[in-house]
Amino acid sequence: MTSSSALTRLWVWTAGLTLVAGIAAAELSPNPVPGLRTPRSLFPRAQWDPAIPSPESILGFPVARRAATPDQITACLEAWAATATNRCRLIRYATSHEGRPLHYLIITSPENLARLDAIQKDLQRLGDPRATPPEQADRLIETLPAVAWFGATIHGDETEGSDAALALAHYLIASNDDHAARLRHELVIIIDPLMNPDGRNRFLKMIAEHRGASPNVDDQSLLHTGYWPRGRGNHYLFDLNRDAILGVHPETRGRVRAIAAWNPVVLIDAHGMGPQETHLFSPPREPINPNIPSSREHWGALFARDQARAFDRHGLLYYNGEWHEEWYPGYTDGYASYRGAIGILYEQARIAEDGVRRPEGRVLSYTESVQHHVIGALANLTTTADHRAELLRNFYEVRREAVSPEGPYANRTFVLLPHPNTTRRRALLDVLQWQGFEMLELRQDWTVPQAVDQLGHTLTNAVVPAGSILLPNRQPLAHLLAAMLEFDPRYKTNVLAEERQELLLKGRSKIYDTTAWNLTMFYGLPAWTVLAEPPQNARPWRLPHPPAGRLRNRGRPVAWVFNGADDASVTAAARLMERGVQVRLADKPFTLDGKTFPRGSVVVATLDNRDRLKELPKLLQTTAAETGLDAFALSTGFGEGDLPDLGSEHFRRLERPRIALVGREETSPYDFGAIWHLLDTRLRIRHSHLDGLAGRDLRRYNLIILPDGRPELPDTLKDWVRQGGTLIAIGRSTTRLTAKDAGWSSVRLLPDVLDDLDAYELTIFREWLGAQAALPPTDQVWAHTPAPELPTPWKTFGGKRPGADELKRLDRWQSLFMPQGAFIAARVDTNHWLTAGCDPWMPILVGGHPLLMAKDGVQAPVRYGLFEPAPPQTAGQTAPDGDQQEAAPAVRRIGWAALPPGTQLRLRLSGLLWPEAAHRLANAAWCTRERFGRGQIILFATPPAFRGTARATDRILLNAIVYGPGWTTPPIQLPREF
Ligand SMILES: [Zn+2]
């Protein structure tokens, strides 16, 4: 609501009045800001239809005078849809997490509107050249309008786009001038004005809170900046402009379905940037993803030239390229390009309210800032109308390239191999199906001449097992499919050279987002790329309905089991504990009652729950049904042979997690939001958000999570961990815990231990030898006299290293080249409870994160780098238990640790990882766990729940959250009469 003083302000600077009638004489009126101007009209040539309500009549202020709220935007859309029934149609396409509607408004001529369904169907036909030969396409192109899409404000605090969308929609609907009429005739215009209603609402609330009595044009003031977590993200603080390929959020899911239904030939995504900037529009500069259709270059330049001319006419400044690159495929504008549209990005100097004083001294008003979007959009819509037929043809040709047997996407099939983690596999297949990809099921084994796995190994005459899901690359959405699933797209050499030059000369990267993202690696599910078309006998496949989890083999069980290979087992454990059920976790595989279960399986023993035996089956049934995971009844706790029995220490009793997630200032909103989203959507259990830790009664919690950030660590926190708490710290939050004199963790960061690397290297040797279970010669073991000389790993495959000064110099040099986000292969200790449900290796997305160094006393269940047998020509080393001679073998050290004999280290999976950074990352711990008093500290080097999609790594965070409190020393629960 508008306060009276704010209203006064509004009138003052719009009308230039000094006092408004009705305001008490004693009230001071604000002084006008010199130079704060409002353009008279955004559409000087408009001829308004009086029957259609003006925005002002709905908003209560002229459109673009200030940011309209989500409710006001919806009110405008509904009013126009109700009055201009022959020119527009309103479609609700999604509902935000906070329950707000997302709409798009279709605007076109009455003739087009009358045959809208036919137009939509014809555009679908044009999009599949397998069913639409060129002659038929020609006829469609002749008669069809082109669809042009204008979306705005996916980042909630870049508000101008939505107001531009309102102004534009009103003009296109309500003006009878020739220009508007021609756009309606040639085009179907889709306006998507409110891409992130929750973020916008949050930001407008911040503006309202800081709105004073006088206008403010200082872009440092809270009126302009907002405060944590600001308005960029959606309800869970995710950046929705990374979500187009990931589909984590309802806003994205609805929008992508709408884009697929309409096949736009142009898609504009209007953003805001720093208030002291000018205006940026597409095309982007390199690196451009190789799967962006090549014709985009021609069209991008053509649209840009027209847009530049429009800006020139107004004497406005602008630029393109610069920081705007297009490597990551999850931006909305780029995303549309893979589908055959021309994706266009706008970035306008962002004014939250009133105006902003700029370096050249002038004041840029909010309305002017909105106007810049309008000028660009009108230019782009005009270009689209001028080239309607050619753009439709371009769309058809992109799809023709996609399905051509001679095209770049022929003879390649992406394969998702079978895997026991059913829930996770379903989640990935669901994303792929929602994107609209065609999938096939392999019913019989398929021998292929060549396949490539995620580690980059080429396999010859490989057998693709039955049950695999195949995604033939050659299909109408080939470009998008390749962009999402290709393991290892590469930069052009000249682009690589530019990036290296930037790092060396300026010490910074030109890369705007992560350089790797392929979904099978994010999900940690095994996949191959096969260089062949799918076999004839593979059948079209769609994801079946989710299974209904059931109770199996009821009767009189001693225990029930949920299979730990499935991520849903963690959900089951968390929800059962919240319902008061006692739960155990198996830290070893076991066979009971003839059934074998992997480690990490969740066990509910009847004895533990004897006070609620009657309701137990119902609680288990509910949990099975909601997780889709069966609960198997066991009639005996006796494990045959050496296998664990139910009463052994391998079935660890868990503690219900009582969780605090620490947020607010100094915390990354993204990481905070990702963990919150994980807790809400994957576990759906209760937890508290804390605004810092100082002064809190921490005894209420047994698990505290510090997301990526720089949290304060009060002394009370140390006491709390010592008394049995589980502290989880992520990313930069680990740096204070690992500082030498902080008295916290024994883990250190790499630059702090360059004088002690031998000790860390020895831990690597020990872990490796332990994993090999290598024996010295047995006659030595049983000899009655000690051997005169003993092999030691540091002599056998270690060796001298440079002095501390040289190591420091080396580390500083290598740290220049840290990645912006590349997938690294990490080895997993499959005996650790934290890695329950994990395979022996996993891909981890690593950027410039802390490098955790763990030696004796600290467990490191996951480390960067996978040891694999070296190819014969480089395996020149002696075995650890072999030759004892001092003749030093050639030490091959990757970073700070030598390679164990006969091995090489597999590290880079996908994305840009400079050789220098590879040496720095090798063998660093990704996750550590150590005891601290009766409690424990668990550190993660990188955000494990990244973008709600990094399921390989979020499993370990889920394990830490749900199982962690059970791995401390809990107080014995004494009976009341004690
Ligand atoms: Zn933005």
GROMACS .gro file of C-alpha atoms in nm, residues 486-858:
model
  373
  486GLU     CA    1   2.750  -3.423  -2.370
  487PHE     CA    2   3.024  -3.524  -2.129
  488ASP     CA    3   3.300  -3.297  -2.243
  489PRO     CA    4   3.232  -3.000  -2.476
  490ARG     CA    5   3.548  -2.800  -2.539
  491TYR     CA    6   3.639  -2.437  -2.592
  492LYS     CA    7   3.779  -2.323  -2.923
  493THR     CA    8   4.156  -2.281  -2.899
  494ASN     CA    9   4.148  -1.905  -2.946
  495VAL     CA   10   3.888  -1.872  -2.669
  496LEU     CA   11   4.105  -2.082  -2.441
  497ALA     CA   12   4.398  -1.855  -2.522
  498GLU     CA   13   4.194  -1.544  -2.435
  499GLU     CA   14   4.091  -1.692  -2.102
  500ARG     CA   15   4.451  -1.782  -2.019
  501GLN     CA   16   4.563  -1.434  -2.112
  502GLU     CA   17   4.299  -1.278  -1.885
  503LEU     CA   18   4.414  -1.497  -1.594
  504LEU     CA   19   4.778  -1.410  -1.648
  505LEU     CA   20   4.742  -1.039  -1.715
  506LYS     CA   21   4.448  -0.948  -1.492
  507GLY     CA   22   4.435  -1.231  -1.243
  508ARG     CA   23   4.069  -1.296  -1.316
  509SER     CA   24   3.856  -1.522  -1.530
  510LYS     CA   25   3.629  -1.417  -1.818
  511ILE     CA   26   3.399  -1.710  -1.751
  512TYR     CA   27   3.054  -1.612  -1.625
  513ASP     CA   28   2.923  -1.944  -1.495
  514THR     CA   29   3.026  -2.303  -1.441
  515THR     CA   30   3.209  -2.466  -1.733
  516ALA     CA   31   3.051  -2.810  -1.675
  517TRP     CA   32   2.696  -2.918  -1.599
  518ASN     CA   33   2.604  -3.239  -1.781
  519LEU     CA   34   2.316  -3.395  -1.596
  520THR     CA   35   2.435  -3.753  -1.561
  521MET     CA   36   2.744  -3.629  -1.377
  522PHE     CA   37   2.542  -3.394  -1.157
  523TYR     CA   38   2.318  -3.688  -1.067
  524GLY     CA   39   2.612  -3.928  -1.024
  525LEU     CA   40   2.446  -4.190  -1.244
  526PRO     CA   41   2.650  -4.400  -1.488
  527ALA     CA   42   2.613  -4.310  -1.853
  528TRP     CA   43   2.782  -4.374  -2.184
  529THR     CA   44   2.791  -4.203  -2.517
  530VAL     CA   45   2.764  -4.458  -2.795
  531LEU     CA   46   2.871  -4.366  -3.145
  532ALA     CA   47   2.582  -4.537  -3.320
  533GLU     CA   48   2.211  -4.504  -3.384
  534PRO     CA   49   1.997  -4.707  -3.143
  535PRO     CA   50   1.917  -5.068  -3.239
  536GLN     CA   51   1.588  -5.144  -3.414
  537ASN     CA   52   1.450  -5.345  -3.125
  538ALA     CA   53   1.470  -5.060  -2.872
  539ARG     CA   54   1.119  -4.950  -2.780
  540PRO     CA   55   0.982  -4.598  -2.725
  541TRP     CA   56   0.965  -4.543  -2.352
  542ARG     CA   57   0.796  -4.311  -2.108
  543LEU     CA   58   0.850  -4.288  -1.737
  544PRO     CA   59   0.590  -4.508  -1.566
  545HIS     CA   60   0.394  -4.380  -1.267
  546PRO     CA   61   0.598  -4.380  -0.950
  547PRO     CA   62   0.593  -4.711  -0.765
  548ALA     CA   63   0.379  -4.738  -0.454
  549GLY     CA   64   0.611  -4.851  -0.174
  550ARG     CA   65   0.471  -5.146   0.018
  551LEU     CA   66   0.540  -5.368   0.315
  552ARG     CA   67   0.688  -5.696   0.196
  553ASN     CA   68   0.659  -6.034   0.377
  554ARG     CA   69   0.459  -5.914   0.672
  555GLY     CA   70   0.412  -6.176   0.943
  556ARG     CA   71   0.598  -6.146   1.272
  557PRO     CA   72   0.916  -5.969   1.181
  558VAL     CA   73   1.210  -5.889   1.407
  559ALA     CA   74   1.292  -5.594   1.185
  560TRP     CA   75   1.203  -5.403   0.870
  561VAL     CA   76   1.455  -5.282   0.611
  562PHE     CA   77   1.463  -5.000   0.354
  563ASN     CA   78   1.728  -5.054   0.086
  564GLY     CA   79   2.018  -4.808   0.137
  565ALA     CA   80   2.117  -4.805  -0.231
  566ASP     CA   81   1.815  -4.582  -0.291
  567ASP     CA   82   1.829  -4.216  -0.185
  568ALA     CA   83   1.472  -4.249  -0.059
  569SER     CA   84   1.603  -4.465   0.226
  570VAL     CA   85   1.746  -4.148   0.386
  571THR     CA   86   1.407  -3.983   0.348
  572ALA     CA   87   1.243  -4.285   0.509
  573ALA     CA   88   1.483  -4.275   0.806
  574ALA     CA   89   1.434  -3.901   0.858
  575ARG     CA   90   1.058  -3.919   0.844
  576LEU     CA   91   1.033  -4.228   1.066
  577MET     CA   92   1.249  -4.059   1.330
  578GLU     CA   93   1.037  -3.746   1.315
  579ARG     CA   94   0.738  -3.973   1.381
  580GLY     CA   95   0.912  -4.108   1.688
  581VAL     CA   96   1.026  -4.442   1.546
  582GLN     CA   97   1.369  -4.573   1.650
  583VAL     CA   98   1.585  -4.639   1.346
  584ARG     CA   99   1.921  -4.809   1.285
  585LEU     CA  100   2.169  -4.778   1.000
  586ALA     CA  101   2.371  -5.071   0.865
  587ASP     CA  102   2.732  -4.968   0.802
  588LYS     CA  103   2.809  -5.298   0.623
  589PRO     CA  104   2.625  -5.506   0.364
  590PHE     CA  105   2.424  -5.783   0.528
  591THR     CA  106   2.218  -6.092   0.449
  592LEU     CA  107   1.933  -6.177   0.681
  593ASP     CA  108   1.638  -6.405   0.620
  594GLY     CA  109   1.781  -6.488   0.277
  595LYS     CA  110   1.775  -6.126   0.162
  596THR     CA  111   2.087  -5.922   0.095
  597PHE     CA  112   2.102  -5.548   0.153
  598PRO     CA  113   2.380  -5.297   0.087
  599ARG     CA  114   2.546  -5.083   0.353
  600GLY     CA  115   2.349  -4.775   0.436
  601SER     CA  116   2.026  -4.971   0.458
  602VAL     CA  117   1.782  -4.841   0.715
  603VAL     CA  118   1.661  -5.092   0.972
  604VAL     CA  119   1.367  -5.063   1.206
  605ALA     CA  120   1.404  -5.329   1.478
  606THR     CA  121   1.086  -5.440   1.651
  607LEU     CA  122   1.264  -5.449   1.988
  608ASP     CA  123   1.366  -5.081   1.960
  609ASN     CA  124   1.002  -4.985   1.913
  610ARG     CA  125   0.833  -5.225   2.153
  611ASP     CA  126   0.631  -4.945   2.313
  612ARG     CA  127   0.445  -4.882   1.986
  613LEU     CA  128   0.429  -5.221   1.816
  614LYS     CA  129   0.065  -5.178   1.727
  615GLU     CA  130   0.104  -4.867   1.520
  616LEU     CA  131   0.446  -4.959   1.376
  617PRO     CA  132   0.317  -5.137   1.062
  618LYS     CA  133   0.098  -4.839   0.981
  619LEU     CA  134   0.385  -4.593   1.026
  620LEU     CA  135   0.605  -4.810   0.806
  621GLN     CA  136   0.332  -4.841   0.546
  622THR     CA  137   0.287  -4.463   0.535
  623THR     CA  138   0.661  -4.413   0.498
  624ALA     CA  139   0.688  -4.677   0.227
  625ALA     CA  140   0.399  -4.523   0.036
  626GLU     CA  141   0.529  -4.166   0.048
  627THR     CA  142   0.889  -4.258  -0.042
  628GLY     CA  143   0.797  -4.519  -0.302
  629LEU     CA  144   1.038  -4.756  -0.131
  630ASP     CA  145   0.941  -5.104  -0.009
  631ALA     CA  146   0.998  -5.204   0.353
  632PHE     CA  147   1.109  -5.567   0.376
  633ALA     CA  148   1.022  -5.767   0.686
  634LEU     CA  149   1.291  -5.993   0.833
  635SER     CA  150   1.192  -6.295   1.038
  636THR     CA  151   1.540  -6.346   1.184
  637GLY     CA  152   1.836  -6.135   1.290
  638PHE     CA  153   2.087  -6.417   1.230
  639GLY     CA  154   2.348  -6.344   0.963
  640GLU     CA  155   2.494  -6.663   0.813
  641GLY     CA  156   2.870  -6.717   0.860
  642ASP     CA  157   3.070  -6.402   0.925
  643LEU     CA  158   2.793  -6.174   0.809
  644PRO     CA  159   2.670  -5.919   1.062
  645ASP     CA  160   2.386  -6.019   1.293
  646LEU     CA  161   2.116  -5.769   1.374
  647GLY     CA  162   2.242  -5.718   1.727
  648SER     CA  163   2.599  -5.631   1.620
  649GLU     CA  164   2.763  -5.291   1.626
  650HIS     CA  165   2.712  -5.271   1.248
  651PHE     CA  166   2.351  -5.171   1.304
  652ARG     CA  167   2.400  -4.830   1.459
  653ARG     CA  168   2.113  -4.675   1.649
  654LEU     CA  169   2.034  -4.330   1.511
  655GLU     CA  170   1.932  -4.010   1.684
  656ARG     CA  171   1.658  -3.792   1.544
  657PRO     CA  172   1.825  -3.479   1.395
  658ARG     CA  173   1.721  -3.151   1.553
  659ILE     CA  174   1.844  -2.914   1.287
  660ALA     CA  175   1.948  -2.549   1.280
  661LEU     CA  176   2.041  -2.393   0.946
  662VAL     CA  177   2.236  -2.070   0.996
  663GLY     CA  178   2.169  -1.788   0.755
  664ARG     CA  179   2.137  -1.413   0.702
  665GLU     CA  180   2.424  -1.173   0.631
  666GLU     CA  181   2.764  -1.324   0.539
  667THR     CA  182   2.589  -1.638   0.415
  668SER     CA  183   2.554  -1.734   0.049
  669PRO     CA  184   2.181  -1.711  -0.024
  670TYR     CA  185   2.227  -1.976  -0.294
  671ASP     CA  186   2.380  -2.233  -0.063
  672PHE     CA  187   2.144  -2.151   0.223
  673GLY     CA  188   1.851  -2.184  -0.017
  674ALA     CA  189   1.978  -2.507  -0.171
  675ILE     CA  190   2.008  -2.674   0.171
  676TRP     CA  191   1.670  -2.539   0.279
  677HIS     CA  192   1.520  -2.676  -0.045
  678LEU     CA  193   1.688  -3.012   0.020
  679LEU     CA  194   1.542  -3.030   0.372
  680ASP     CA  195   1.198  -2.923   0.256
  681THR     CA  196   1.160  -3.122  -0.063
  682ARG     CA  197   1.372  -3.433  -0.016
  683LEU     CA  198   1.323  -3.495   0.356
  684ARG     CA  199   1.032  -3.265   0.441
  685ILE     CA  200   1.126  -3.256   0.808
  686ARG     CA  201   1.117  -2.973   1.060
  687HIS     CA  202   1.417  -2.747   1.108
  688SER     CA  203   1.496  -2.393   1.221
  689HIS     CA  204   1.660  -2.105   1.035
  690LEU     CA  205   1.886  -1.906   1.267
  691ASP     CA  206   2.002  -1.548   1.222
  692GLY     CA  207   2.355  -1.618   1.348
  693LEU     CA  208   2.454  -1.825   1.651
  694ALA     CA  209   2.554  -1.572   1.916
  695GLY     CA  210   2.322  -1.567   2.215
  696ARG     CA  211   2.118  -1.870   2.104
  697ASP     CA  212   2.035  -2.165   2.325
  698LEU     CA  213   2.209  -2.426   2.114
  699ARG     CA  214   2.101  -2.717   2.335
  700ARG     CA  215   1.779  -2.740   2.135
  701TYR     CA  216   1.973  -2.871   1.836
  702ASN     CA  217   2.201  -3.166   1.779
  703LEU     CA  218   2.293  -3.064   1.423
  704ILE     CA  219   2.398  -2.720   1.303
  705ILE     CA  220   2.466  -2.642   0.938
  706LEU     CA  221   2.683  -2.349   0.832
  707PRO     CA  222   2.623  -2.293   0.459
  708ASP     CA  223   2.891  -2.140   0.238
  709GLY     CA  224   2.976  -1.803   0.391
  710ARG     CA  225   3.166  -1.639   0.674
  711PRO     CA  226   2.969  -1.716   0.987
  712GLU     CA  227   3.065  -1.597   1.336
  713LEU     CA  228   3.169  -1.887   1.556
  714PRO     CA  229   3.091  -1.805   1.921
  715ASP     CA  230   3.267  -2.002   2.197
  716THR     CA  231   2.933  -2.150   2.296
  717LEU     CA  232   2.939  -2.337   1.965
  718LYS     CA  233   3.265  -2.507   2.058
  719ASP     CA  234   3.117  -2.622   2.388
  720TRP     CA  235   2.808  -2.742   2.208
  721VAL     CA  236   3.011  -2.962   1.969
  722ARG     CA  237   3.223  -3.098   2.256
  723GLN     CA  238   2.906  -3.201   2.434
  724GLY     CA  239   2.788  -3.408   2.140
  725GLY     CA  240   2.676  -3.173   1.863
  726THR     CA  241   2.732  -3.237   1.492
  727LEU     CA  242   2.862  -2.929   1.314
  728ILE     CA  243   2.850  -2.925   0.933
  729ALA     CA  244   3.039  -2.648   0.752
  730ILE     CA  245   3.041  -2.587   0.379
  731GLY     CA  246   3.270  -2.405   0.136
  732ARG     CA  247   3.411  -2.080   0.274
  733SER     CA  248   3.259  -2.154   0.614
  734THR     CA  249   3.536  -2.409   0.659
  735THR     CA  250   3.809  -2.144   0.655
  736ARG     CA  251   3.757  -2.017   1.009
  737LEU     CA  252   3.722  -2.370   1.142
  738THR     CA  253   4.049  -2.477   0.979
  739ALA     CA  254   4.258  -2.175   1.084
  740LYS     CA  255   4.569  -2.288   1.274
  741ASP     CA  256   4.506  -2.115   1.605
  742ALA     CA  257   4.128  -2.131   1.606
  743GLY     CA  258   4.122  -2.448   1.821
  744TRP     CA  259   3.860  -2.605   1.599
  745SER     CA  260   3.917  -2.861   1.327
  746SER     CA  261   4.243  -3.049   1.265
  747VAL     CA  262   4.182  -3.006   0.894
  748ARG     CA  263   4.394  -2.734   0.731
  749LEU     CA  264   4.384  -2.550   0.401
  750LEU     CA  265   4.655  -2.631   0.148
  751PRO     CA  266   4.844  -2.296   0.162
  752ASP     CA  267   4.876  -2.334   0.542
  753VAL     CA  268   5.053  -2.670   0.539
  754LEU     CA  269   5.312  -2.635   0.264
  755ASP     CA  270   5.584  -2.701   0.526
  756ASP     CA  271   5.423  -3.028   0.638
  757LEU     CA  272   5.329  -3.200   0.312
  758ASP     CA  273   5.518  -3.522   0.389
  759ALA     CA  274   5.272  -3.601   0.666
  760TYR     CA  275   4.973  -3.547   0.436
  761GLU     CA  276   5.136  -3.749   0.161
  762LEU     CA  277   5.191  -4.036   0.402
  763THR     CA  278   4.817  -4.040   0.476
  764ILE     CA  279   4.750  -4.080   0.104
  765PHE     CA  280   4.994  -4.372   0.091
  766ARG     CA  281   4.836  -4.529   0.398
  767GLU     CA  282   4.484  -4.496   0.259
  768TRP     CA  283   4.594  -4.641  -0.073
  769LEU     CA  284   4.784  -4.934   0.077
  770GLY     CA  285   4.487  -4.999   0.304
  771ALA     CA  286   4.252  -5.007   0.008
  772GLN     CA  287   4.484  -5.252  -0.175
  773ALA     CA  288   4.522  -5.475   0.133
  774ALA     CA  289   4.877  -5.537   0.004
  775LEU     CA  290   5.088  -5.780   0.208
  776PRO     CA  291   5.464  -5.783   0.259
  777PRO     CA  292   5.620  -6.122   0.160
  778THR     CA  293   5.457  -6.371   0.397
  779ASP     CA  294   5.789  -6.541   0.483
  780GLN     CA  295   5.896  -6.205   0.624
  781VAL     CA  296   5.577  -6.180   0.828
  782TRP     CA  297   5.636  -6.521   0.985
  783ALA     CA  298   6.019  -6.494   1.006
  784HIS     CA  299   6.163  -6.532   1.353
  785THR     CA  300   6.423  -6.264   1.290
  786PRO     CA  301   6.330  -5.913   1.177
  787ALA     CA  302   6.429  -5.824   0.823
  788PRO     CA  303   6.740  -5.604   0.818
  789GLU     CA  304   6.585  -5.349   0.586
  790LEU     CA  305   6.221  -5.251   0.548
  791PRO     CA  306   6.051  -5.082   0.259
  792THR     CA  307   5.875  -4.760   0.350
  793PRO     CA  308   5.623  -4.598   0.124
  794TRP     CA  309   5.794  -4.259   0.135
  795LYS     CA  310   6.125  -4.409   0.024
  796THR     CA  311   5.972  -4.649  -0.222
  797PHE     CA  312   5.742  -4.416  -0.405
  798GLY     CA  313   5.779  -4.082  -0.231
  799GLY     CA  314   6.099  -3.885  -0.252
  800LYS     CA  315   6.240  -3.542  -0.187
  801ARG     CA  316   6.027  -3.239  -0.257
  802PRO     CA  317   6.123  -2.875  -0.311
  803GLY     CA  318   6.182  -2.647  -0.012
  804ALA     CA  319   5.906  -2.446   0.155
  805ASP     CA  320   5.983  -2.125  -0.037
  806GLU     CA  321   5.960  -2.301  -0.370
  807LEU     CA  322   5.637  -2.474  -0.264
  808LYS     CA  323   5.483  -2.142  -0.164
  809ARG     CA  324   5.581  -1.989  -0.494
  810LEU     CA  325   5.438  -2.290  -0.679
  811ASP     CA  326   5.111  -2.279  -0.486
  812ARG     CA  327   5.063  -1.909  -0.550
  813TRP     CA  328   5.125  -1.967  -0.920
  814GLN     CA  329   4.891  -2.263  -0.946
  815SER     CA  330   4.616  -2.088  -0.754
  816LEU     CA  331   4.588  -1.837  -1.041
  817PHE     CA  332   4.435  -2.113  -1.251
  818MET     CA  333   4.161  -2.249  -1.028
  819PRO     CA  334   3.852  -2.362  -1.222
  820GLN     CA  335   3.524  -2.174  -1.245
  821GLY     CA  336   3.333  -2.499  -1.211
  822ALA     CA  337   3.460  -2.825  -1.359
  823PHE     CA  338   3.362  -3.184  -1.286
  824ILE     CA  339   3.639  -3.367  -1.102
  825ALA     CA  340   3.647  -3.743  -1.042
  826ALA     CA  341   3.659  -3.813  -0.669
  827ARG     CA  342   3.735  -4.145  -0.499
  828VAL     CA  343   3.497  -4.259  -0.229
  829ASP     CA  344   3.575  -4.457   0.085
  830THR     CA  345   3.294  -4.709   0.055
  831ASN     CA  346   3.336  -4.822   0.417
  832HIS     CA  347   3.237  -4.488   0.569
  833TRP     CA  348   2.885  -4.423   0.696
  834LEU     CA  349   2.885  -4.079   0.530
  835THR     CA  350   2.909  -4.241   0.186
  836ALA     CA  351   2.618  -4.482   0.230
  837GLY     CA  352   2.451  -4.529  -0.108
  838CYS     CA  353   2.752  -4.391  -0.299
  839ASP     CA  354   2.945  -4.563  -0.575
  840PRO     CA  355   3.327  -4.601  -0.551
  841TRP     CA  356   3.376  -4.273  -0.736
  842MET     CA  357   3.165  -3.966  -0.804
  843PRO     CA  358   3.181  -3.650  -1.012
  844ILE     CA  359   3.212  -3.329  -0.808
  845LEU     CA  360   3.174  -2.978  -0.945
  846VAL     CA  361   3.472  -2.781  -0.818
  847GLY     CA  362   3.551  -2.410  -0.848
  848GLY     CA  363   3.780  -2.186  -0.648
  849HIS     CA  364   3.679  -2.356  -0.323
  850PRO     CA  365   3.898  -2.422  -0.018
  851LEU     CA  366   4.135  -2.717  -0.055
  852LEU     CA  367   4.091  -2.929   0.258
  853MET     CA  368   4.398  -3.115   0.386
  854ALA     CA  369   4.334  -3.414   0.611
  855LYS     CA  370   4.589  -3.639   0.777
  856ASP     CA  371   4.583  -3.889   1.061
  857GLY     CA  372   4.303  -3.830   1.308
  858VAL     CA  373   4.071  -3.697   1.040
   0.00000   0.00000   0.00000
